[in-house]
Short mmCIF file of C-alpha atoms and ligand atoms in Angstrom, two decimals:
data_model
loop_
_atom_site.label_atom_id
_atom_site.label_comp_id
_atom_site.label_asym_id
_atom_site.label_seq_id
_atom_site.Cartn_x
_atom_site.Cartn_y
_atom_site.Cartn_z
CA MET A 1 18.30 30.76 -35.77
CA LYS A 2 19.00 27.68 -33.67
CA ARG A 3 15.86 26.10 -32.28
CA GLU A 4 15.73 26.22 -28.52
CA GLU A 5 16.48 22.80 -27.07
CA VAL A 6 13.82 21.33 -24.85
CA THR A 7 14.91 18.88 -22.23
CA ALA A 8 12.27 16.54 -20.88
CA PHE A 9 12.48 13.64 -18.52
CA ARG A 10 10.24 10.64 -18.54
CA ARG A 11 10.05 7.85 -16.04
CA GLU A 12 8.23 4.63 -15.24
CA GLY A 13 5.70 4.66 -12.42
CA ILE A 14 6.62 4.04 -8.80
CA LEU A 15 4.90 1.33 -6.80
CA PHE A 16 4.30 2.85 -3.36
CA VAL A 17 3.43 0.17 -0.81
CA ILE A 18 2.18 1.22 2.62
CA SER A 19 1.99 -1.33 5.44
CA ALA A 20 1.36 -1.07 9.16
CA PRO A 21 -0.06 -3.08 12.03
CA SER A 22 -3.86 -2.98 12.04
CA GLY A 23 -5.14 0.17 13.77
CA THR A 24 -2.08 2.37 13.18
CA GLY A 25 -4.03 4.76 10.98
CA LYS A 26 -2.77 3.56 7.63
CA SER A 27 -6.21 3.43 6.01
CA THR A 28 -6.94 7.05 6.96
CA LEU A 29 -3.53 8.04 5.63
CA CYS A 30 -4.28 6.26 2.35
CA GLU A 31 -7.74 7.87 2.14
CA ASN A 32 -6.12 11.30 2.42
CA LEU A 33 -3.56 10.39 -0.22
CA ARG A 34 -6.32 9.11 -2.49
CA ARG A 35 -7.84 12.58 -2.65
CA THR A 36 -4.78 13.87 -4.51
CA PRO A 37 -4.29 13.07 -8.20
CA ASP A 38 -0.71 11.93 -7.54
CA PHE A 39 -1.27 8.27 -8.26
CA ILE A 40 -3.86 5.61 -8.79
CA PHE A 41 -4.97 3.68 -5.75
CA SER A 42 -5.10 -0.03 -6.42
CA ILE A 43 -8.46 -1.51 -5.38
CA SER A 44 -7.89 -4.94 -3.87
CA CYS A 45 -10.08 -8.01 -4.03
CA THR A 46 -11.23 -9.49 -0.75
CA THR A 47 -13.42 -12.28 0.59
CA ARG A 48 -14.24 -10.14 3.66
CA ARG A 49 -17.85 -8.98 3.96
CA PRO A 50 -18.40 -5.28 3.22
CA ARG A 51 -18.63 -3.04 6.30
CA PRO A 52 -21.50 -0.57 6.48
CA GLY A 53 -20.84 2.23 4.01
CA GLU A 54 -18.27 0.33 1.96
CA VAL A 55 -18.90 0.31 -1.77
CA ASN A 56 -18.06 -2.60 -4.08
CA GLY A 57 -15.54 -1.47 -6.70
CA GLU A 58 -14.57 1.60 -4.67
CA ASP A 59 -13.28 0.27 -1.36
CA TYR A 60 -12.71 -3.30 -2.49
CA LEU A 61 -13.92 -5.76 -5.06
CA PHE A 62 -15.90 -8.05 -2.76
CA LEU A 63 -15.68 -11.68 -3.92
CA ASP A 64 -16.69 -15.03 -2.52
CA GLU A 65 -14.04 -17.70 -1.89
CA ARG A 66 -14.75 -19.44 -5.20
CA GLN A 67 -14.36 -16.25 -7.25
CA PHE A 68 -11.19 -15.38 -5.35
CA SER A 69 -9.56 -18.77 -5.88
CA ALA A 70 -10.43 -18.65 -9.60
CA LYS A 71 -8.37 -15.46 -9.82
CA VAL A 72 -5.52 -17.11 -7.91
CA THR A 73 -5.55 -20.02 -10.37
CA ALA A 74 -5.64 -17.66 -13.35
CA GLY A 75 -2.56 -15.84 -12.00
CA GLU A 76 -4.43 -12.54 -11.78
CA PHE A 77 -2.86 -11.46 -8.50
CA LEU A 78 0.43 -9.67 -8.09
CA GLU A 79 0.28 -10.85 -4.49
CA TYR A 80 -2.37 -12.27 -2.19
CA ALA A 81 -2.53 -13.22 1.46
CA LYS A 82 -4.86 -14.31 4.23
CA VAL A 83 -5.34 -11.46 6.69
CA HIS A 84 -7.48 -11.76 9.85
CA GLY A 85 -9.13 -14.89 8.42
CA CYS A 86 -10.07 -13.48 4.97
CA TRP A 87 -8.31 -13.42 1.63
CA TYR A 88 -6.98 -10.19 0.10
CA GLY A 89 -5.24 -9.77 -3.26
CA THR A 90 -3.78 -7.06 -5.51
CA LEU A 91 -4.77 -7.34 -9.15
CA ARG A 92 -1.70 -7.58 -11.35
CA GLN A 93 -2.90 -6.06 -14.62
CA THR A 94 -4.14 -2.70 -13.32
CA ALA A 95 -0.95 -2.08 -11.37
CA ILE A 96 1.49 -3.17 -14.08
CA GLU A 97 -0.27 -1.24 -16.84
CA ALA A 98 -0.28 1.98 -14.80
CA LEU A 99 3.41 1.60 -13.93
CA SER A 100 4.45 1.10 -17.54
CA GLU A 101 2.48 4.21 -18.54
CA GLY A 102 4.47 6.23 -15.98
CA THR A 103 1.65 6.47 -13.44
CA ASP A 104 2.48 5.91 -9.78
CA VAL A 105 0.46 3.29 -7.93
CA LEU A 106 -0.40 3.19 -4.22
CA LEU A 107 -1.01 -0.13 -2.46
CA ASP A 108 -2.44 -0.38 1.05
CA ILE A 109 -1.56 -3.98 1.90
CA ASP A 110 -0.53 -6.03 4.91
CA ILE A 111 3.03 -6.97 5.84
CA GLN A 112 2.89 -10.41 4.18
CA GLY A 113 1.77 -8.73 0.95
CA ALA A 114 4.65 -6.25 1.11
CA ASN A 115 7.01 -9.20 1.63
CA ASN A 116 5.56 -11.05 -1.35
CA ILE A 117 6.10 -8.07 -3.61
CA ARG A 118 9.62 -7.46 -2.28
CA ASN A 119 10.55 -11.07 -3.06
CA GLN A 120 9.40 -11.07 -6.68
CA GLU A 121 12.02 -11.64 -9.34
CA ASP A 122 10.78 -9.14 -11.95
CA PRO A 123 13.57 -6.49 -12.12
CA ARG A 124 11.17 -3.74 -13.27
CA LEU A 125 8.95 -4.38 -10.29
CA LYS A 126 11.96 -4.33 -7.97
CA ALA A 127 13.06 -1.01 -9.43
CA ALA A 128 9.54 0.42 -9.11
CA LEU A 129 8.99 -0.63 -5.49
CA VAL A 130 9.07 1.89 -2.65
CA ASP A 131 7.82 0.22 0.53
CA VAL A 132 6.93 2.29 3.56
CA PHE A 133 6.21 1.03 7.06
CA ILE A 134 4.04 3.09 9.40
CA MET A 135 5.20 2.41 12.94
CA PRO A 136 2.84 3.07 15.86
CA PRO A 137 4.61 5.31 18.39
CA THR A 138 4.01 2.78 21.20
CA PHE A 139 2.11 -0.43 21.66
CA ALA A 140 -0.25 1.35 24.09
CA GLU A 141 -1.03 3.96 21.42
CA LEU A 142 -1.73 1.21 18.89
CA GLU A 143 -4.24 -0.28 21.34
CA ARG A 144 -5.82 3.14 21.94
CA ARG A 145 -6.20 3.79 18.18
CA LEU A 146 -7.59 0.33 17.51
CA ARG A 147 -10.22 0.69 20.26
CA LYS A 148 -11.11 4.23 19.23
CA ARG A 149 -12.12 3.28 15.70
CA GLY A 150 -14.63 0.83 17.17
CA THR A 151 -14.98 -1.43 14.12
CA GLU A 152 -13.98 -4.68 15.85
CA ASN A 153 -15.35 -6.61 18.82
CA GLU A 154 -13.20 -7.34 21.90
CA LYS A 155 -12.06 -10.76 20.69
CA GLU A 156 -11.02 -9.34 17.33
CA ILE A 157 -9.21 -6.41 19.02
CA GLU A 158 -7.22 -8.87 21.16
CA ARG A 159 -6.33 -10.89 18.07
CA ARG A 160 -5.22 -7.81 16.10
CA LEU A 161 -3.15 -6.54 19.04
CA GLU A 162 -1.37 -9.85 19.39
CA ARG A 163 -0.63 -9.83 15.70
CA GLY A 164 0.32 -6.12 15.83
CA ARG A 165 3.01 -6.79 18.42
CA GLU A 166 4.64 -9.27 16.00
CA GLU A 167 4.12 -7.02 12.98
CA MET A 168 5.86 -4.08 14.64
CA LYS A 169 9.08 -6.11 14.35
CA ALA A 170 8.88 -6.06 10.54
CA TRP A 171 9.86 -2.40 10.13
CA LYS A 172 13.48 -3.17 9.23
CA GLU A 173 12.45 -5.03 6.09
CA PHE A 174 11.02 -1.81 4.60
CA LYS A 175 12.92 0.82 2.70
CA TYR A 176 11.33 3.62 4.76
CA THR A 177 9.79 3.77 8.22
CA ILE A 178 7.55 6.58 9.40
CA LEU A 179 7.06 6.88 13.15
CA SER A 180 3.38 7.69 13.23
CA GLY A 181 2.29 10.98 14.81
CA SER A 182 -0.76 13.01 13.86
CA MET A 183 -2.39 12.38 10.49
CA GLU A 184 -0.96 15.66 9.19
CA GLU A 185 2.55 14.69 10.30
CA ASP A 186 2.28 11.25 8.67
CA LEU A 187 1.04 12.84 5.43
CA THR A 188 3.92 15.34 5.40
CA LYS A 189 6.46 12.58 5.99
CA PHE A 190 4.99 10.36 3.32
CA ARG A 191 4.91 13.19 0.79
CA ALA A 192 8.59 13.90 1.48
CA ILE A 193 9.41 10.29 0.57
CA MET A 194 7.20 10.49 -2.51
CA ARG A 195 8.87 13.64 -3.80
CA ALA A 196 12.42 12.42 -3.27
CA GLU A 197 11.69 9.09 -4.98
CA ARG A 198 10.29 10.93 -8.01
CA TYR A 199 13.55 12.80 -8.49
CA LEU A 200 15.84 9.76 -8.34
CA SER A 201 18.13 10.03 -11.36
CA ARG A 202 18.01 6.31 -11.98
CA ARG A 203 14.26 6.52 -12.64
CA LEU A 204 14.61 9.14 -15.35
CA THR A 205 15.13 8.83 -19.08
CA LEU A 206 16.16 11.89 -21.03
CA HIS A 207 14.18 12.88 -24.10
CA GLU A 208 15.56 15.70 -26.23
CA GLU A 209 13.27 17.15 -28.87
P1 5GP B 1 -9.44 -4.21 6.17
O1 5GP B 1 -10.21 -5.48 6.08
O2 5GP B 1 -9.41 -3.66 7.57
O3 5GP B 1 -9.81 -3.21 5.12
O4 5GP B 1 -7.91 -4.60 5.83
C1 5GP B 1 -7.25 -5.55 6.60
C2 5GP B 1 -5.81 -5.62 6.17
O5 5GP B 1 -5.70 -6.17 4.85
C3 5GP B 1 -5.11 -4.26 6.11
O6 5GP B 1 -3.84 -4.39 6.72
C4 5GP B 1 -4.95 -4.00 4.63
O7 5GP B 1 -3.82 -3.22 4.37
C5 5GP B 1 -4.77 -5.41 4.11
N1 5GP B 1 -5.04 -5.52 2.67
C6 5GP B 1 -5.93 -4.84 1.93
N2 5GP B 1 -5.85 -5.19 0.65
C7 5GP B 1 -4.84 -6.09 0.56
C8 5GP B 1 -4.25 -6.82 -0.53
O8 5GP B 1 -4.62 -6.70 -1.69
N3 5GP B 1 -3.24 -7.66 -0.22
C9 5GP B 1 -2.79 -7.83 1.06
N4 5GP B 1 -1.76 -8.66 1.25
N5 5GP B 1 -3.31 -7.16 2.10
C10 5GP B 1 -4.34 -6.31 1.85
#
């Protein structure tokens, strides 16, 4: 009797990049996504001081400037950028290894970081990249959300708003844009993107056993 043929697809991991102006609600969105086993969340390095409740190695790897620049020199970052006066960087090895094992990776990075990744030459990275912009519904709503979270002082809020107005113009550079609504709506929209990207034929390799 003929053995039943089993068709199986394999694929490389997808590099999901989420960016948004500060205060849009991107971090909460990413926290919700982190609770699902869909991908690994890349933990960035930063020279920013930990906020109350933040855990080293869980929220960020908190480094001083000297440690950070040693990693820059050693080429350990896939991308890095100065954001609100501190350095932030995505570690290359963790992300690349996961992708080549077929695990999806989620990056919560700023708009410069998304640009840096988009402009890299590596064709595998280009093929893996799915960049998503979260657009605040209005500038007034961005201000309301930023004030509501209450983590910055007035001067810092003003600075982030000024920067946010500029950053809102970057949406066209991204493959997808989600107009931010409630957290549930944003999650649903992001998951729709995630599912569709996973079924792209060009990502799949056929394995017949
Ligand atoms: P926060 O200090 O509020 O956690 O993050 C400030 C900003 O830095 C956010 O927009 C966040 O997405 C961004 N960020 C976090 N990690 C990285 C990173 O590794 N690279 C870049 N370019 N931005 C990052």
